[in-house]
XYZ file of C-alpha atoms in Angstrom:
569
model
C 0.000 0.000 0.000
C 1.383 3.405 -1.031
C 0.778 5.676 1.932
C 1.736 8.794 0.002
C -0.981 8.173 -2.569
C -3.473 7.390 0.168
C -2.545 10.533 2.063
C -2.834 12.580 -1.119
C -6.271 11.137 -1.830
C -7.410 11.952 1.692
C -6.034 15.495 1.335
C -7.799 15.995 -1.985
C -11.059 14.679 -0.542
C -10.795 17.052 2.414
C -10.034 20.001 0.127
C -13.083 19.223 -2.015
C -15.339 19.397 1.035
C -17.065 22.610 1.853
C -16.508 24.490 5.062
C -19.777 23.285 6.520
C -18.923 19.658 5.710
C -15.544 19.979 7.403
C -17.177 21.409 10.511
C -19.701 18.554 10.661
C -17.024 15.834 10.264
C -14.698 17.464 12.800
C -17.550 17.805 15.315
C -18.470 14.135 14.879
C -14.877 13.028 15.473
C -14.593 15.224 18.562
C -17.829 13.813 19.991
C -16.714 10.247 19.303
C -13.261 10.709 20.872
C -14.783 12.500 23.843
C -17.199 9.648 24.403
C -14.352 7.098 24.297
C -12.293 9.131 26.755
C -15.295 9.391 29.035
C -15.744 5.624 29.031
C -12.063 4.997 29.735
C -11.884 7.515 32.548
C -15.303 6.763 33.976
C -13.920 4.877 36.963
C -11.257 7.540 37.523
C -13.638 10.460 37.555
C -12.245 11.887 40.763
C -10.995 15.421 40.574
C -7.373 15.531 39.476
C -6.747 18.500 41.750
C -7.536 16.486 44.895
C -5.766 13.543 46.525
C -6.617 11.234 49.414
C -5.536 12.565 52.782
C -6.815 9.708 54.975
C -8.950 6.675 54.237
C -10.567 3.904 56.255
C -10.805 6.094 59.334
C -13.432 5.790 62.031
C -16.271 8.355 62.201
C -14.748 9.879 65.347
C -11.348 10.301 63.688
C -13.002 11.715 60.550
C -14.756 14.357 62.666
C -11.455 15.374 64.286
C -9.723 15.539 60.874
C -12.461 17.740 59.391
C -12.342 19.998 62.437
C -8.595 20.451 62.014
C -8.917 21.102 58.257
C -11.525 23.792 58.870
C -9.270 25.326 61.478
C -6.378 25.427 58.972
C -8.681 26.787 56.198
C -7.930 23.816 53.921
C -10.635 22.894 51.352
C -11.650 19.246 51.466
C -13.992 16.666 49.992
C -15.643 13.835 51.916
C -15.794 10.868 49.516
C -17.334 8.542 52.076
C -17.429 8.100 55.826
C -13.767 7.134 56.092
C -12.122 8.829 53.069
C -11.202 12.532 52.953
C -9.556 14.356 50.046
C -7.631 17.652 50.002
C -5.766 19.566 47.251
C -2.679 17.789 45.997
C -0.279 20.590 46.849
C -1.042 20.376 50.590
C -1.783 16.671 51.078
C 1.611 15.636 52.486
C 2.081 18.778 54.573
C -1.393 18.510 56.096
C -1.043 14.781 56.702
C 2.136 15.347 58.726
C 0.614 18.287 60.615
C -2.514 16.312 61.560
C -0.517 13.225 62.529
C 1.699 15.389 64.791
C -1.402 16.239 66.804
C -2.248 12.584 67.343
C -4.984 12.376 64.718
C -6.231 9.868 63.754
C -6.114 8.250 67.119
C -5.059 4.619 67.256
C -7.295 2.664 69.610
C -4.559 0.084 70.024
C -1.644 0.967 72.257
C 1.570 -0.972 72.570
C 4.581 -0.893 74.814
C 4.757 2.907 74.444
C 2.590 2.899 77.560
C 5.791 2.385 79.535
C 7.573 5.345 77.992
C 6.306 7.476 80.861
C 6.475 6.099 84.359
C 3.945 7.229 86.948
C 5.260 7.328 90.453
C 3.096 5.604 93.017
C 1.551 3.093 90.612
C 0.725 -0.290 92.106
C 1.676 -3.715 90.839
C -1.906 -4.276 89.676
C -1.792 -1.148 87.530
C 1.519 -2.271 86.051
C 0.056 -5.663 85.211
C -2.966 -4.058 83.518
C -0.645 -1.810 81.491
C 1.459 -4.787 80.465
C -1.650 -6.700 79.391
C -2.922 -3.731 77.329
C 0.475 -3.251 75.733
C 0.787 -6.939 74.900
C -2.700 -7.044 73.349
C -1.980 -3.921 71.315
C 1.344 -5.206 70.004
C -0.174 -8.549 69.034
C -3.095 -6.793 67.311
C -0.678 -4.700 65.268
C 1.321 -7.776 64.337
C -1.767 -9.693 63.215
C -2.970 -6.663 61.219
C 0.319 -6.777 59.324
C -0.692 -10.063 57.706
C -1.806 -9.787 54.077
C -5.493 -10.899 54.194
C -6.318 -9.093 57.464
C -7.565 -5.515 57.537
C -8.072 -5.140 61.270
C -7.589 -7.376 64.302
C -8.336 -7.255 68.023
C -6.606 -9.546 70.524
C -7.888 -10.291 74.043
C -5.765 -12.198 76.546
C -6.968 -13.668 79.834
C -4.115 -14.136 82.309
C -5.223 -16.014 85.480
C -3.739 -15.369 88.896
C -0.670 -17.371 89.655
C -1.096 -20.056 92.313
C 1.485 -21.753 94.491
C -0.269 -25.064 94.006
C 0.280 -26.740 90.642
C -3.069 -28.519 90.807
C -4.962 -25.244 91.123
C -3.067 -23.407 88.370
C -5.154 -22.327 85.345
C -3.698 -21.953 81.859
C -4.095 -18.559 80.115
C -6.452 -18.183 77.149
C -6.720 -15.760 74.243
C -9.214 -14.769 71.561
C -8.678 -12.947 68.267
C -11.289 -11.098 66.207
C -10.144 -10.594 62.599
C -11.671 -8.311 59.963
C -10.695 -9.550 56.513
C -10.092 -7.470 53.425
C -12.712 -7.680 50.647
C -12.569 -10.811 48.472
C -10.063 -12.535 50.781
C -10.223 -15.646 52.933
C -8.038 -17.210 55.591
C -6.836 -20.715 54.938
C -6.537 -23.254 57.713
C -2.736 -22.942 57.671
C -2.997 -19.178 58.187
C -5.397 -19.638 61.109
C -2.991 -22.127 62.707
C -0.170 -19.639 62.129
C -2.100 -16.879 63.948
C -2.795 -19.215 66.867
C 0.851 -20.225 67.100
C 1.906 -16.563 66.947
C -0.356 -15.621 69.864
C 0.611 -18.727 71.851
C 4.339 -18.096 71.407
C 3.976 -14.508 72.652
C 2.270 -15.309 75.942
C 3.922 -17.538 78.601
C 2.209 -20.869 79.276
C -0.337 -20.238 76.518
C -0.973 -23.081 74.072
C -2.423 -22.817 70.583
C -5.389 -24.982 71.661
C -6.432 -22.176 74.049
C -6.457 -19.528 71.289
C -9.722 -18.950 69.433
C -10.036 -16.998 66.170
C -13.423 -15.627 65.089
C -14.705 -13.271 62.393
C -16.938 -10.199 62.945
C -20.024 -12.409 62.582
C -18.956 -14.511 65.553
C -18.118 -17.579 63.480
C -15.155 -19.569 64.723
C -12.438 -19.883 62.111
C -10.573 -23.167 61.915
C -11.483 -26.508 63.408
C -11.199 -27.497 67.006
C -8.406 -29.845 66.050
C -5.375 -27.940 64.792
C -4.260 -30.946 62.809
C -7.316 -30.598 60.573
C -6.024 -29.250 57.286
C -8.358 -28.658 54.364
C -5.404 -28.438 51.991
C -4.255 -31.897 53.042
C -7.770 -33.254 52.537
C -7.887 -31.769 49.050
C -4.549 -33.367 48.263
C -5.795 -36.738 49.512
C -8.988 -36.519 47.448
C -7.028 -35.540 44.354
C -4.525 -38.343 44.952
C -7.361 -40.896 45.250
C -9.143 -39.519 42.176
C -6.015 -39.665 40.003
C -5.281 -43.262 40.976
C -8.864 -44.368 40.312
C -8.961 -42.673 36.910
C -5.654 -44.252 35.936
C -6.926 -47.709 36.836
C -10.203 -47.123 34.959
C -8.386 -46.042 31.790
C -6.027 -48.980 32.122
C -8.937 -51.450 32.281
C -10.778 -49.841 29.362
C -7.664 -49.827 27.169
C -6.996 -53.506 27.891
C -10.582 -54.588 27.141
C -11.259 -52.265 24.186
C -9.694 -54.562 21.530
C -11.583 -57.537 22.961
C -15.104 -56.108 23.185
C -14.910 -53.922 20.073
C -13.738 -50.466 21.094
C -13.699 -47.970 23.946
C -17.431 -47.321 23.540
C -18.188 -50.952 24.397
C -16.729 -50.981 27.910
C -17.191 -48.899 31.054
C -15.014 -49.354 34.134
C -15.297 -47.769 37.560
C -12.708 -48.310 40.280
C -12.860 -47.414 43.962
C -9.669 -47.441 46.010
C -9.406 -47.160 49.785
C -6.220 -45.531 51.045
C -4.796 -45.187 54.510
C -3.356 -41.657 54.694
C -1.938 -42.066 58.202
C 1.803 -41.646 57.897
C 3.455 -43.717 60.604
C 6.947 -43.064 61.872
C 8.831 -46.138 63.113
C 11.960 -45.999 65.291
C 13.755 -49.326 65.796
C 16.824 -50.172 67.921
C 18.833 -53.326 67.132
C 21.410 -54.519 69.693
C 24.516 -56.428 68.613
C 24.875 -59.730 70.545
C 28.653 -59.749 70.092
C 29.545 -57.325 72.877
C 33.017 -55.842 73.153
C 34.633 -55.157 76.615
C 34.823 -51.443 77.206
C 36.499 -51.355 80.685
C 37.544 -53.708 83.478
C 37.922 -53.020 87.228
C 39.796 -55.290 89.721
C 39.716 -55.059 93.551
C 42.111 -57.200 95.681
C 42.320 -57.147 99.554
C 45.021 -59.164 101.404
C 45.525 -59.215 105.230
C 48.289 -61.072 107.176
C 49.188 -61.296 110.935
C 47.732 -62.502 114.251
C 44.261 -61.742 115.460
C 43.848 -59.028 118.060
C 44.351 -60.167 121.677
C 41.231 -60.607 123.746
C 41.109 -59.744 127.433
C 39.926 -62.531 129.708
C 39.359 -63.095 133.420
C 37.005 -62.196 136.187
C 34.878 -59.250 135.375
C 36.246 -56.253 137.047
C 38.217 -53.190 136.484
C 41.225 -54.911 134.944
C 39.214 -56.985 132.549
C 37.240 -53.939 131.420
C 40.193 -51.747 130.552
C 41.857 -54.206 128.186
C 45.353 -55.596 128.129
C 47.580 -54.377 130.909
C 51.279 -54.419 130.809
C 52.677 -57.139 132.952
C 49.771 -59.474 132.480
C 49.960 -62.484 130.243
C 47.908 -62.299 126.984
C 46.059 -65.411 125.996
C 44.369 -66.606 122.795
C 46.904 -65.186 120.254
C 47.092 -66.842 116.810
C 48.146 -65.956 113.220
C 45.558 -64.866 110.656
C 45.667 -64.364 106.770
C 42.742 -62.585 104.908
C 42.605 -62.260 101.073
C 39.767 -60.699 98.911
C 39.814 -60.331 95.098
C 36.988 -58.693 92.929
C 36.998 -58.179 89.131
C 34.345 -56.092 87.237
C 34.231 -56.092 83.404
C 32.079 -53.507 81.503
C 31.020 -54.493 77.981
C 30.112 -51.951 75.258
C 26.478 -52.386 74.179
C 26.322 -51.665 70.456
C 22.973 -50.837 68.830
C 21.594 -49.601 65.519
C 18.840 -46.952 65.578
C 16.796 -46.607 62.383
C 13.904 -44.221 61.716
C 11.446 -44.787 58.909
C 8.429 -42.728 57.887
C 5.493 -44.304 56.097
C 4.505 -43.333 52.591
C 1.848 -40.717 51.831
C -0.865 -43.308 51.252
C -1.140 -47.044 51.762
C -3.529 -48.990 49.583
C -6.007 -50.915 51.706
C -8.582 -52.247 49.255
C -9.533 -52.079 45.563
C -13.004 -52.678 44.129
C -13.717 -52.595 40.400
C -16.986 -52.772 38.480
C -16.767 -53.412 34.733
C -19.697 -53.378 32.307
C -19.162 -54.595 28.733
C -21.467 -54.686 25.766
C -22.579 -58.077 24.405
C -22.848 -59.477 20.915
C -25.369 -58.617 18.229
C -26.473 -61.535 16.041
C -28.749 -61.550 13.037
C -32.433 -61.924 13.802
C -34.374 -64.029 11.327
C -38.065 -64.508 10.786
C -39.863 -67.793 10.205
C -38.858 -67.828 6.538
C -35.172 -67.378 7.361
C -34.939 -63.763 6.257
C -32.785 -61.376 8.278
C -35.016 -58.736 9.860
C -32.548 -57.046 12.251
C -30.046 -57.513 15.052
C -30.623 -59.218 18.360
C -28.572 -58.610 21.516
C -26.855 -61.590 23.072
C -24.948 -61.183 26.364
C -21.510 -62.668 26.794
C -21.266 -66.168 28.183
C -20.079 -66.992 31.680
C -16.758 -68.287 30.365
C -16.140 -65.041 28.469
C -17.040 -62.978 31.519
C -14.724 -65.122 33.673
C -11.861 -64.561 31.255
C -12.506 -60.811 31.257
C -12.587 -60.865 35.065
C -9.181 -62.523 35.180
C -7.799 -59.886 32.828
C -9.193 -57.130 35.050
C -7.738 -58.768 38.168
C -4.312 -58.916 36.573
C -4.628 -55.308 35.464
C -5.430 -53.875 38.897
C -3.127 -56.188 40.855
C -5.850 -58.199 42.557
C -5.040 -59.318 46.114
C -7.522 -61.611 47.823
C -5.953 -61.165 51.269
C -6.464 -57.425 50.961
C -10.173 -57.925 50.290
C -10.220 -56.761 46.663
C -13.366 -57.339 44.603
C -13.937 -57.386 40.845
C -17.352 -57.565 39.183
C -17.852 -57.985 35.423
C -21.297 -57.798 33.790
C -22.601 -57.794 30.230
C -25.502 -55.512 29.248
C -26.858 -53.971 26.102
C -25.518 -50.471 25.557
C -28.386 -48.204 24.549
C -27.912 -44.742 23.001
C -27.972 -41.860 25.460
C -31.241 -39.895 25.367
C -31.487 -36.127 25.298
C -32.289 -36.052 28.998
C -29.032 -37.819 29.675
C -27.137 -34.954 28.109
C -28.451 -32.449 30.625
C -25.718 -33.024 33.239
C -23.084 -32.986 30.508
C -24.484 -29.723 29.188
C -24.490 -28.259 32.683
C -20.892 -29.349 33.114
C -19.923 -27.616 29.890
C -21.735 -24.479 31.051
C -19.880 -24.488 34.368
C -16.552 -25.027 32.627
C -17.390 -22.239 30.192
C -18.040 -19.841 33.045
C -14.781 -20.865 34.687
C -12.765 -20.327 31.517
C -14.537 -17.097 30.500
C -14.251 -15.376 33.884
C -10.684 -14.050 33.209
C -11.709 -12.547 29.844
C -14.917 -10.876 31.024
C -13.226 -7.394 31.178
C -12.056 -7.838 27.588
C -15.570 -8.872 26.537
C -16.942 -5.746 28.206
C -14.492 -3.608 26.248
C -15.468 -5.348 22.994
C -19.130 -4.748 23.850
C -18.442 -1.022 24.295
C -16.628 -0.917 20.940
C -19.572 -2.635 19.230
C -21.999 -0.170 20.817
C -19.873 2.734 19.609
C -19.724 1.272 16.114
C -23.511 0.859 16.008
C -23.908 4.390 17.355
C -21.631 5.690 14.610
C -23.390 3.736 11.856
C -26.930 4.482 13.027
C -26.606 8.040 14.357
C -23.462 9.891 13.379
C -23.108 8.652 9.792
C -26.784 9.304 8.791
C -26.575 12.729 10.422
C -23.389 13.529 8.475
C -24.888 12.363 5.194
C -27.966 14.422 5.830
C -25.856 17.472 6.549
C -23.816 16.897 3.381
C -26.975 16.518 1.286
C -28.398 19.674 2.762
C -25.127 21.406 1.904
C -25.414 20.266 -1.718
C -29.011 21.468 -1.799
C -27.927 24.843 -0.448
C -25.235 25.112 -3.137
C -27.752 24.263 -5.872
C -30.135 26.886 -4.525
C -27.314 29.429 -4.499
C -26.461 28.607 -8.132
C -30.093 28.899 -9.160
C -30.362 32.208 -7.371
C -27.221 33.419 -9.121
C -28.655 32.432 -12.530
C -31.960 34.125 -11.739
C -30.157 37.221 -10.518
C -28.018 37.303 -13.657
C -31.090 36.946 -15.846
C -32.858 39.686 -13.931
C -29.779 41.891 -14.103
C -29.546 41.231 -17.864
C -33.188 42.245 -18.308
C -32.615 45.347 -16.222
C -29.556 46.184 -18.303
C -31.549 45.773 -21.508
C -34.296 48.041 -20.192
C -31.754 50.587 -19.121
C -30.100 50.347 -22.530
C -33.418 50.993 -24.241
C -34.091 53.962 -21.985
C -30.635 55.353 -22.669
C -31.138 54.815 -26.400
C -34.381 56.698 -26.280
C -32.805 59.573 -24.358
C -29.898 59.751 -26.791
C -32.265 59.872 -29.747
C -34.245 62.633 -28.116
C -31.137 64.635 -27.238
C -29.584 64.224 -30.697
C -32.844 64.797 -32.441
C -32.558 61.555 -34.292
C -35.750 60.051 -35.383
C -36.316 56.781 -37.083
C -33.973 53.868 -37.261
C -30.205 53.964 -37.034
C -27.421 51.366 -37.144
C -27.386 49.559 -33.781
C -24.288 47.578 -34.676
C -22.238 50.700 -34.886
C -23.534 51.853 -31.509
C -22.650 48.476 -29.963
C -19.211 48.645 -31.541
C -18.614 52.094 -30.123
C -19.812 51.006 -26.662
C -17.586 47.902 -26.671
C -14.654 49.954 -27.864
C -15.102 52.395 -24.989
C -15.266 49.469 -22.512
C -12.072 47.944 -23.937
C -10.296 51.244 -23.623
C -11.313 51.519 -19.981
C -10.138 47.946 -19.318
C -6.788 48.598 -21.039
C -6.299 51.737 -18.992
C -7.210 50.106 -15.637
C -5.794 46.558 -16.148
C -3.002 46.917 -18.666
C -0.962 43.978 -17.308
C -3.849 41.545 -17.556
C -4.603 42.662 -21.092
C -0.927 42.223 -22.043
C -0.918 38.694 -20.638
C -4.093 37.843 -22.573
C -2.641 39.199 -25.840
C 0.607 37.318 -25.220
C -1.255 34.049 -24.643
C -3.293 34.656 -27.807
C -0.107 35.167 -29.828
C 1.379 31.963 -28.380
C -1.752 29.990 -29.213
C -1.852 31.403 -32.719
C 1.819 30.646 -33.247
C 1.460 27.035 -32.048
C -1.555 26.541 -34.313
C 0.379 27.914 -37.295
C 3.353 25.607 -36.669
C 1.071 22.574 -36.398
C -0.660 23.450 -39.697
C 2.699 23.867 -41.373
C 3.886 20.473 -40.139
C 0.696 18.812 -41.369
C 0.972 20.564 -44.752
């Protein structure tokens, strides 16, 4: 495509248009572009001179902010109950000035309560301050999570008791306000409970409750309940069952005459409890690690014993000068040996798989045979259904058992039946149609904004074709009509002026005849010649250059004509 030619054609077309036509086309384009800009900026119709000062504020804080803005003589706009706008050039300055005065006020206080110490405060007051500060800090932390807009934490700390039996564990509750179109998963709820429990001494996650503004408890009573894990288990079971069903149908399809002649459904029971096993194995061949020996040996006579009549001498023991009796030699030996053996062991830890197959049940339905149906004369009048025999069904059952890994000890069951497959009626397509509709909605949901835009473009196109274009054509036609009327008026005016000129000429002729005393007829051609000659003289005197150019062009034309005639001759 030659763009220069196209541009030239467009330029020529525009130049041929009248002024009124150009105005109509330009106005139509301006209206169309303005309408498109309006549609694009419809959602952003806020004043460009204003910006958000504060949003999502409470009514009390909004009242204080408006009071301060009026005091500072700052113009403002109240978009809604919690959003206030001010001019862009003062938004940051005014935000800092209002925040310096403690507006908006935060209902949640943290450990800044202890920045100022009050003399004479009791231990009870200090405990209350600590509890308020802890609740405020935890509320701020929970609010920092992505799906949560606002949170309030309440902690109940019981009095400490000297008796362990009478001690009561602390409890906590959390009220969460979620952002629009968001939802807390079970893992996030467990995370919030663990966060609160880890921040308070002796508090367990089981004693933390999370609720929404409607008073509905979020999360199950059992923290181990995980919806994501349940979804994974259901998906795992579904995938395995579908794989087994396809495997059975593919094996039997060549036998029964195609995939449309067999239907298989498999149900599998899994045990999703993952067991961890720790085993210790001791080595019977022990190795001595250490040995201890103790040996005691005593030699010599036994100690002398004092004998005699009871009295002072016999009570005080041996006395020098007295004869000792009963002396004899004595030898004492003791030997002890202790050997310590090293006990060797092997510790192994094993964790069970994600799922353990407990039982498999399969139901298979196959189509039968269709034999020729004959009448009494032996003519074939149609087909007659004939189910498969017991031997054929038994063989198919064995094939299915081999396909699914049949285990009788596990309690597996396989059932094979033969029935006539009838065509699906229209009513049977209703669930399938509904399924397609649901899938269509699921797939089309991401492109709905694009479809809306296309719809707007179509509406604009129809508006242009049905409104703007007919209006433009009508205006152009009216312009042509006006031009034709102008031309007709010009022709009429010229004719009228010619008639007036002729009348004037006759009147002048009559006056000239009367003044000259000429009566009767005279040569009108000579008069016309004289009049034309006078007009030419006036034109030559007033527009000499134009007359010279005309004469020069006449000479050129005459010369070219002469040369051409000479060449032809």
